[in-house]
């Protein structure tokens, strides 16, 4: 069985873990989240726990070496919050849709769930996923591989509600605002307490796959994942899928809020003039789940290298592996059917050379637009959209 490792595990502990024993790890224990501590005594836990990146506010990472299925179980899905999780009750929850509309409307939870539902498979990735691979060390949560997950979401298309309200001519963006609120004390500081809010172009908001979700993998959302209602914006980084949604505003000019311009923004160059631009579409990426970093594998045998690949509005068409630091690349096998906005699992049966030695593995993905993962991180992206190729070093013996 695959087992997870914590970011702070030393090499000896890591090797013992990867040989089949579990070292001490930081296990996330919160309501609704499974962990080793609540497993039946005497039995091996099916899931040791999420990796703690920050306890308050809650930020937990999925141990990516545990990847085994296309759907990420709810209790293994990464958790990203900026402020304390708001305490909301479905019977009291209301959401308003207003701004540049013909008629402001307010919906209760029961009214939303009474509308025709739509299921959408979508991979969500934190815009800072992979930040730990940047050098020198950067500010922000040092996510490694696991601030990403794939789930089936159930909800109501945002377009249905916008049509009910009637978007006025001239509207260009839709602002999504969550109930979570707080003050950012680190630079760049916020102007007092602010809600988490992001916008998306009206054209994106009207796409059929953009939904207001109330279920995740067939179960009602947990508080950590946005209960009672959150947005799901397939193809965009996770910050766009606003949780604890309570307000939707149509506006007739671009939104320039804190989370749109100071954070979750990167430098975009037009005529060589850099301008801060909101992070939006997910960049093409493939990650190796196993072997994990410093894993000890048997020499002279076949080892199944496997992982996942994903992108934004396009589709994954190719995943390749290199065992010689990028000099040559071998095609991996894509598994299952391609589902737009969902990651694609892949595998490669590697004939591990004989002899005790270290090997460096790399993976890269290419999407249907012909875009392939880069070897280096673009500094104009600041600490976001990290999709550079990462080396996984293992030992064969």
Coordinates of C-alpha atoms in Angstrom, one line a residue:
X1 CA 0.0 0.0 0.0
X2 CA 1.2 3.5 -0.8
X3 CA 1.8 5.6 2.3
X4 CA 2.3 9.4 2.8
X5 CA 5.3 11.3 4.0
X6 CA 5.5 14.6 5.8
X7 CA 7.6 17.5 4.6
X8 CA 9.9 17.3 7.6
X9 CA 10.7 13.5 7.4
X10 CA 14.4 12.9 7.3
X11 CA 16.1 10.7 4.8
X12 CA 16.4 7.7 7.1
X13 CA 12.7 8.0 8.0
X14 CA 11.7 8.6 4.4
X15 CA 13.5 5.4 3.3
X16 CA 12.0 3.3 6.0
X17 CA 8.6 4.7 5.1
X18 CA 9.0 3.9 1.4
X19 CA 10.1 0.4 2.3
X20 CA 6.8 -0.2 3.9
X21 CA 6.9 1.2 7.5
X22 CA 5.3 4.4 8.5
X23 CA 7.4 7.1 10.2
X24 CA 6.1 9.7 12.5
X25 CA 4.2 12.3 10.5
X26 CA 2.2 15.4 11.1
X27 CA -1.4 14.2 10.7
X28 CA -4.1 16.7 10.1
X29 CA -7.1 16.1 12.4
X30 CA -10.1 18.3 11.8
X31 CA -13.9 17.5 11.7
X32 CA -14.8 15.4 8.7
X33 CA -11.2 14.6 7.7
X34 CA -10.0 11.0 8.1
X35 CA -6.6 10.4 9.8
X36 CA -4.5 7.6 11.3
X37 CA -5.6 8.4 14.8
X38 CA -9.2 7.5 14.2
X39 CA -8.6 4.3 12.4
X40 CA -9.7 1.0 14.1
X41 CA -7.1 -0.2 16.5
X42 CA -5.0 -3.0 15.2
X43 CA -5.8 -2.3 11.5
X44 CA -3.7 -0.4 9.0
X45 CA -5.2 3.1 8.3
X46 CA -6.4 3.6 4.7
X47 CA -5.2 7.2 4.8
X48 CA -2.6 8.4 7.3
X49 CA -3.6 12.1 6.9
X50 CA -3.0 15.3 5.1
X51 CA 0.3 17.2 5.4
X52 CA 0.0 20.3 7.6
X53 CA 1.3 23.4 5.9
X54 CA -0.5 25.8 8.3
X55 CA -2.8 25.1 11.2
X56 CA -4.6 28.5 11.4
X57 CA -5.9 29.3 9.0
X58 CA -6.2 25.7 7.8
X59 CA -4.0 24.8 4.9
X60 CA -3.4 21.1 4.4
X61 CA -1.7 19.2 1.5
X62 CA -2.5 15.9 -0.1
X63 CA 0.6 13.5 0.0
X64 CA 0.9 13.1 -3.7
X65 CA 2.8 9.7 -3.5
X66 CA -0.6 8.3 -2.4
X67 CA -2.2 9.0 -5.7
X68 CA -4.0 5.9 -6.9
X69 CA -7.4 6.9 -8.5
X70 CA -8.7 9.5 -10.8
X71 CA -11.1 10.8 -8.2
X72 CA -9.5 12.3 -5.0
X73 CA -11.5 11.2 -2.0
X74 CA -13.0 14.1 0.0
X75 CA -10.9 13.3 3.1
X76 CA -7.7 13.5 1.0
X77 CA -8.5 16.6 -1.0
X78 CA -6.2 19.5 -0.2
X79 CA -7.5 22.4 1.9
X80 CA -6.7 26.1 1.2
X81 CA -8.1 28.9 3.4
X82 CA -7.0 32.5 3.9
X83 CA -9.1 33.3 7.0
X84 CA -10.9 31.3 9.7
X85 CA -13.5 29.0 8.2
X86 CA -16.9 30.8 8.5
X87 CA -19.6 29.0 10.5
X88 CA -22.5 28.8 8.1
X89 CA -25.8 26.9 8.4
X90 CA -27.7 25.8 5.3
X91 CA -31.1 26.9 6.8
X92 CA -29.8 30.4 7.3
X93 CA -27.7 30.7 4.2
X94 CA -28.7 33.2 1.5
X95 CA -27.0 34.4 -1.7
X96 CA -27.7 37.6 -3.5
X97 CA -27.1 38.2 -7.2
X98 CA -27.0 41.9 -8.0
X99 CA -25.0 44.8 -9.4
X100 CA -25.3 45.5 -13.1
X101 CA -28.5 43.3 -13.4
X102 CA -32.1 44.0 -14.3
X103 CA -33.4 42.4 -11.1
X104 CA -31.5 41.6 -7.9
X105 CA -32.4 38.2 -6.7
X106 CA -31.8 36.3 -3.4
X107 CA -31.7 32.5 -3.1
X108 CA -31.9 30.2 -0.1
X109 CA -30.1 26.9 0.1
X110 CA -33.3 24.9 -0.6
X111 CA -34.2 27.1 -3.6
X112 CA -30.8 26.6 -5.1
X113 CA -30.9 22.8 -4.6
X114 CA -34.4 22.7 -6.2
X115 CA -33.0 24.0 -9.5
X116 CA -31.8 21.4 -12.1
X117 CA -28.4 20.1 -11.1
X118 CA -25.3 19.5 -13.2
X119 CA -22.3 17.3 -12.5
X120 CA -18.9 18.5 -13.5
X121 CA -15.6 16.7 -13.2
X122 CA -12.8 19.2 -12.5
X123 CA -9.3 19.3 -11.2
X124 CA -8.5 22.2 -8.8
X125 CA -4.9 23.3 -8.2
X126 CA -3.8 26.0 -5.8
X127 CA -2.0 28.7 -7.8
X128 CA 1.0 28.3 -5.5
X129 CA 1.3 24.5 -5.8
X130 CA 5.0 23.6 -6.3
X131 CA 6.2 26.7 -4.6
X132 CA 8.6 24.7 -2.5
X133 CA 10.5 23.8 -5.6
X134 CA 11.5 27.5 -6.2
X135 CA 15.0 28.6 -5.1
X136 CA 15.9 30.7 -3.3
X137 CA 13.1 30.2 -0.8
X138 CA 10.1 32.4 -1.5
X139 CA 7.3 33.8 0.7
X140 CA 4.0 32.1 0.9
X141 CA 2.9 28.6 1.8
X142 CA 5.5 26.1 0.6
X143 CA 3.3 23.6 -1.2
X144 CA 5.2 20.7 -2.7
X145 CA 3.1 18.6 -5.1
X146 CA -0.2 18.0 -3.4
X147 CA -2.2 21.3 -3.4
X148 CA -4.2 19.7 -6.2
X149 CA -7.1 17.3 -6.5
X150 CA -9.7 16.0 -8.8
X151 CA -13.4 15.6 -7.9
X152 CA -16.9 15.4 -9.3
X153 CA -18.9 18.5 -8.3
X154 CA -22.6 18.9 -8.3
X155 CA -24.4 22.2 -8.5
X156 CA -26.3 24.7 -10.6
X157 CA -24.7 26.5 -13.6
X158 CA -23.9 30.1 -12.8
X159 CA -25.3 31.1 -16.2
X160 CA -28.8 29.9 -15.1
X161 CA -28.8 32.3 -12.2
X162 CA -27.3 35.2 -14.1
X163 CA -30.0 34.8 -16.7
X164 CA -32.7 34.9 -14.0
X165 CA -31.3 38.2 -12.8
X166 CA -30.9 39.5 -16.3
X167 CA -27.4 40.9 -17.1
X168 CA -27.5 44.5 -18.3
X169 CA -25.7 45.5 -21.4
X170 CA -22.2 46.7 -20.7
X171 CA -21.5 44.2 -18.0
X172 CA -18.0 42.7 -18.4
X173 CA -17.2 40.7 -15.2
X174 CA -18.8 38.7 -12.5
X175 CA -17.5 39.1 -8.9
X176 CA -17.8 36.1 -6.6
X177 CA -17.5 37.0 -2.9
X178 CA -17.2 34.5 0.0
X179 CA -18.3 34.8 3.6
X180 CA -14.7 34.3 4.8
X181 CA -13.2 37.6 6.0
X182 CA -10.1 38.9 7.8
X183 CA -7.2 41.2 7.7
X184 CA -3.9 40.4 6.0
X185 CA -1.1 41.6 8.3
X186 CA 1.8 40.6 6.1
X187 CA 3.0 42.5 3.0
X188 CA 1.1 43.3 0.9
X189 CA -1.2 44.3 3.8
X190 CA -4.9 44.6 3.2
X191 CA -6.8 47.9 3.9
X192 CA -8.4 46.5 7.1
X193 CA -10.6 43.4 7.1
X194 CA -11.7 42.2 3.7
X195 CA -13.7 39.3 2.2
X196 CA -12.1 36.9 -0.2
X197 CA -13.4 37.9 -3.6
X198 CA -12.4 37.2 -7.2
X199 CA -13.9 38.0 -10.6
X200 CA -14.1 36.3 -13.9
X201 CA -15.1 37.6 -17.4
X202 CA -18.7 37.4 -18.2
X203 CA -17.9 35.1 -21.1
X204 CA -16.3 32.6 -18.7
X205 CA -19.1 32.9 -16.2
X206 CA -21.6 32.0 -18.8
X207 CA -19.9 28.7 -19.8
X208 CA -22.0 25.6 -19.0
X209 CA -19.3 24.0 -16.8
X210 CA -19.0 26.9 -14.4
X211 CA -21.3 25.9 -11.4
X212 CA -22.2 26.8 -7.9
X213 CA -21.6 23.5 -6.2
X214 CA -23.1 22.1 -3.1
X215 CA -21.8 18.5 -3.4
X216 CA -18.4 17.0 -3.8
X217 CA -18.1 13.4 -5.0
X218 CA -21.8 12.8 -4.2
X219 CA -21.6 14.2 -0.6
X220 CA -22.6 17.6 0.7
X221 CA -19.6 19.9 1.0
X222 CA -17.7 19.9 4.3
X223 CA -17.0 23.3 5.9
X224 CA -13.3 23.0 4.8
X225 CA -14.4 22.7 1.2
X226 CA -16.9 25.6 1.1
X227 CA -20.1 24.4 2.8
X228 CA -22.8 25.2 2.0
X229 CA -22.1 26.5 -1.5
X230 CA -18.9 27.3 -3.5
X231 CA -18.1 28.2 -7.0
X232 CA -16.3 25.7 -9.3
X233 CA -14.4 27.4 -12.2
X234 CA -13.0 24.5 -14.3
X235 CA -9.7 25.2 -16.1
X236 CA -8.7 28.0 -13.7
X237 CA -6.5 27.9 -10.6
X238 CA -8.3 27.1 -7.3
X239 CA -8.5 30.7 -6.0
X240 CA -11.2 31.4 -8.7
X241 CA -13.4 28.7 -7.2
X242 CA -14.6 30.9 -4.3
X243 CA -15.8 29.0 -1.2
X244 CA -18.6 29.9 1.2
X245 CA -20.2 31.9 -1.5
X246 CA -22.7 34.5 -0.4
X247 CA -22.6 37.3 -3.0
X248 CA -22.4 37.6 -6.8
X249 CA -22.1 41.0 -8.5
X250 CA -22.2 41.9 -12.2
X251 CA -20.0 44.9 -12.9
X252 CA -19.4 47.1 -16.0
X253 CA -15.7 47.6 -15.4
X254 CA -12.8 45.2 -14.5
X255 CA -12.6 44.3 -10.8
X256 CA -9.4 45.4 -9.1
X257 CA -9.7 43.9 -5.7
X258 CA -6.9 42.8 -3.4
X259 CA -7.0 39.2 -4.5
X260 CA -7.1 40.2 -8.1
X261 CA -4.2 42.7 -8.2
X262 CA -1.9 42.4 -5.2
X263 CA -2.2 38.7 -4.6
X264 CA -2.9 36.0 -7.2
X265 CA -1.4 38.3 -9.8
X266 CA 1.6 38.0 -12.1
X267 CA 3.6 40.3 -14.3
X268 CA 2.4 40.2 -17.9
X269 CA 4.6 42.0 -20.5
X270 CA 3.0 44.1 -23.2
X271 CA 5.5 46.0 -25.4
X272 CA 8.0 45.1 -22.7
X273 CA 6.0 47.0 -20.1
X274 CA 5.2 44.6 -17.1
X275 CA 1.7 45.0 -15.7
X276 CA 0.2 43.0 -12.9
X277 CA -2.4 40.7 -14.3
X278 CA -4.8 38.3 -12.5
X279 CA -3.8 34.7 -12.4
X280 CA -6.4 32.6 -14.3
X281 CA -5.9 29.5 -16.4
X282 CA -4.0 26.5 -15.1
X283 CA -0.7 25.8 -16.8
X284 CA 0.2 22.4 -18.3
X285 CA 1.9 20.1 -15.8
X286 CA 2.8 16.4 -15.2
X287 CA 3.8 15.2 -11.7
X288 CA 5.4 11.9 -10.7
X289 CA 3.6 10.3 -7.7
X290 CA 5.8 7.2 -7.5
X291 CA 8.6 6.7 -7.1
X292 CA 8.7 9.4 -4.5
X293 CA 11.7 11.5 -3.7
X294 CA 14.5 9.4 -2.2
X295 CA 12.5 6.2 -2.6
X296 CA 14.6 3.0 -2.6
X297 CA 13.6 0.8 -5.5
X298 CA 14.7 -2.7 -6.6
X299 CA 17.5 -2.7 -9.2
X300 CA 17.1 -5.0 -12.3
X301 CA 13.3 -5.2 -12.1
X302 CA 10.3 -3.5 -13.6
X303 CA 9.0 -0.5 -11.6
X304 CA 5.7 1.2 -12.4
X305 CA 6.3 4.9 -12.6
X306 CA 3.0 6.7 -12.4
X307 CA 1.4 10.1 -11.8
X308 CA -1.1 12.6 -13.2
X309 CA -1.1 15.4 -15.7
X310 CA -3.4 18.4 -16.1
X311 CA -3.9 21.7 -17.8
X312 CA -6.5 24.5 -18.2
X313 CA -8.9 25.0 -21.1
X314 CA -7.1 22.4 -23.3
X315 CA -6.5 18.7 -22.9
X316 CA -3.5 16.5 -22.1
X317 CA -2.3 14.7 -25.2
X318 CA 1.2 13.5 -24.2
X319 CA 3.3 12.7 -21.1
X320 CA 6.9 11.8 -21.4
X321 CA 9.6 10.7 -18.9
X322 CA 13.3 11.2 -18.9
X323 CA 15.9 9.2 -16.9
X324 CA 19.0 11.1 -18.2
X325 CA 18.3 14.6 -16.9
X326 CA 16.3 15.7 -20.0
X327 CA 18.6 14.5 -22.7
X328 CA 16.1 12.0 -24.1
X329 CA 12.4 11.4 -23.4
X330 CA 10.2 8.3 -23.4
X331 CA 6.4 8.3 -23.9
X332 CA 4.3 7.3 -21.0
X333 CA 0.9 5.5 -21.3
X334 CA -2.1 7.8 -20.8
X335 CA -4.8 6.0 -18.7
X336 CA -8.6 6.1 -19.0
X337 CA -10.5 8.5 -21.2
X338 CA -9.7 12.2 -21.6
X339 CA -12.2 14.3 -19.6
X340 CA -11.9 18.0 -20.2
X341 CA -10.9 20.0 -17.1
X342 CA -10.0 16.7 -15.2
X343 CA -6.5 15.4 -14.8
X344 CA -5.2 12.4 -16.7
X345 CA -3.5 9.6 -14.9
X346 CA -0.5 8.0 -16.7
X347 CA 2.1 5.2 -16.2
X348 CA 5.4 3.9 -17.5
X349 CA 7.0 0.5 -16.8
X350 CA 10.6 1.3 -16.2
X351 CA 13.3 -1.4 -16.4
X352 CA 15.5 -0.3 -13.6
X353 CA 19.2 -0.8 -14.4
X354 CA 21.2 -3.3 -12.4
X355 CA 23.5 -2.1 -9.7
X356 CA 23.2 0.2 -6.7
X357 CA 23.0 3.7 -8.0
X358 CA 21.0 6.9 -7.9
X359 CA 18.6 7.9 -10.7
X360 CA 17.0 11.2 -11.6
X361 CA 13.5 11.0 -13.1
X362 CA 11.6 13.8 -14.8
X363 CA 8.1 14.1 -16.3
X364 CA 6.6 16.6 -18.7
X365 CA 3.2 17.0 -20.3
X366 CA 2.1 18.5 -23.6
X367 CA -1.5 19.9 -24.1
X368 CA -3.7 20.0 -27.2
X369 CA -2.3 23.4 -28.1
X370 CA 1.2 22.1 -28.4
X371 CA 2.4 23.7 -25.1
X372 CA 4.9 21.6 -23.2
X373 CA 6.1 22.1 -19.6
X374 CA 9.2 24.3 -19.3
X375 CA 12.4 23.4 -17.6
X376 CA 12.6 26.7 -15.6
X377 CA 10.1 28.8 -13.7
X378 CA 9.2 32.2 -15.4
X379 CA 10.1 34.8 -12.8
X380 CA 7.4 37.1 -14.1
X381 CA 4.9 34.6 -12.6
X382 CA 6.2 35.5 -9.1
X383 CA 5.4 32.6 -6.9
X384 CA 2.3 31.4 -8.9
X385 CA 1.7 29.0 -11.8
X386 CA 4.7 26.9 -10.9
X387 CA 4.8 24.2 -13.6
X388 CA 8.5 23.8 -14.2
X389 CA 9.8 20.3 -14.6
X390 CA 11.0 18.8 -11.3
X391 CA 13.6 16.1 -10.8
X392 CA 12.8 13.1 -8.6
X393 CA 15.9 11.5 -7.4
X394 CA 15.7 7.8 -6.2
X395 CA 18.1 5.0 -5.2
X396 CA 18.2 1.6 -6.8
X397 CA 19.7 -1.4 -4.9

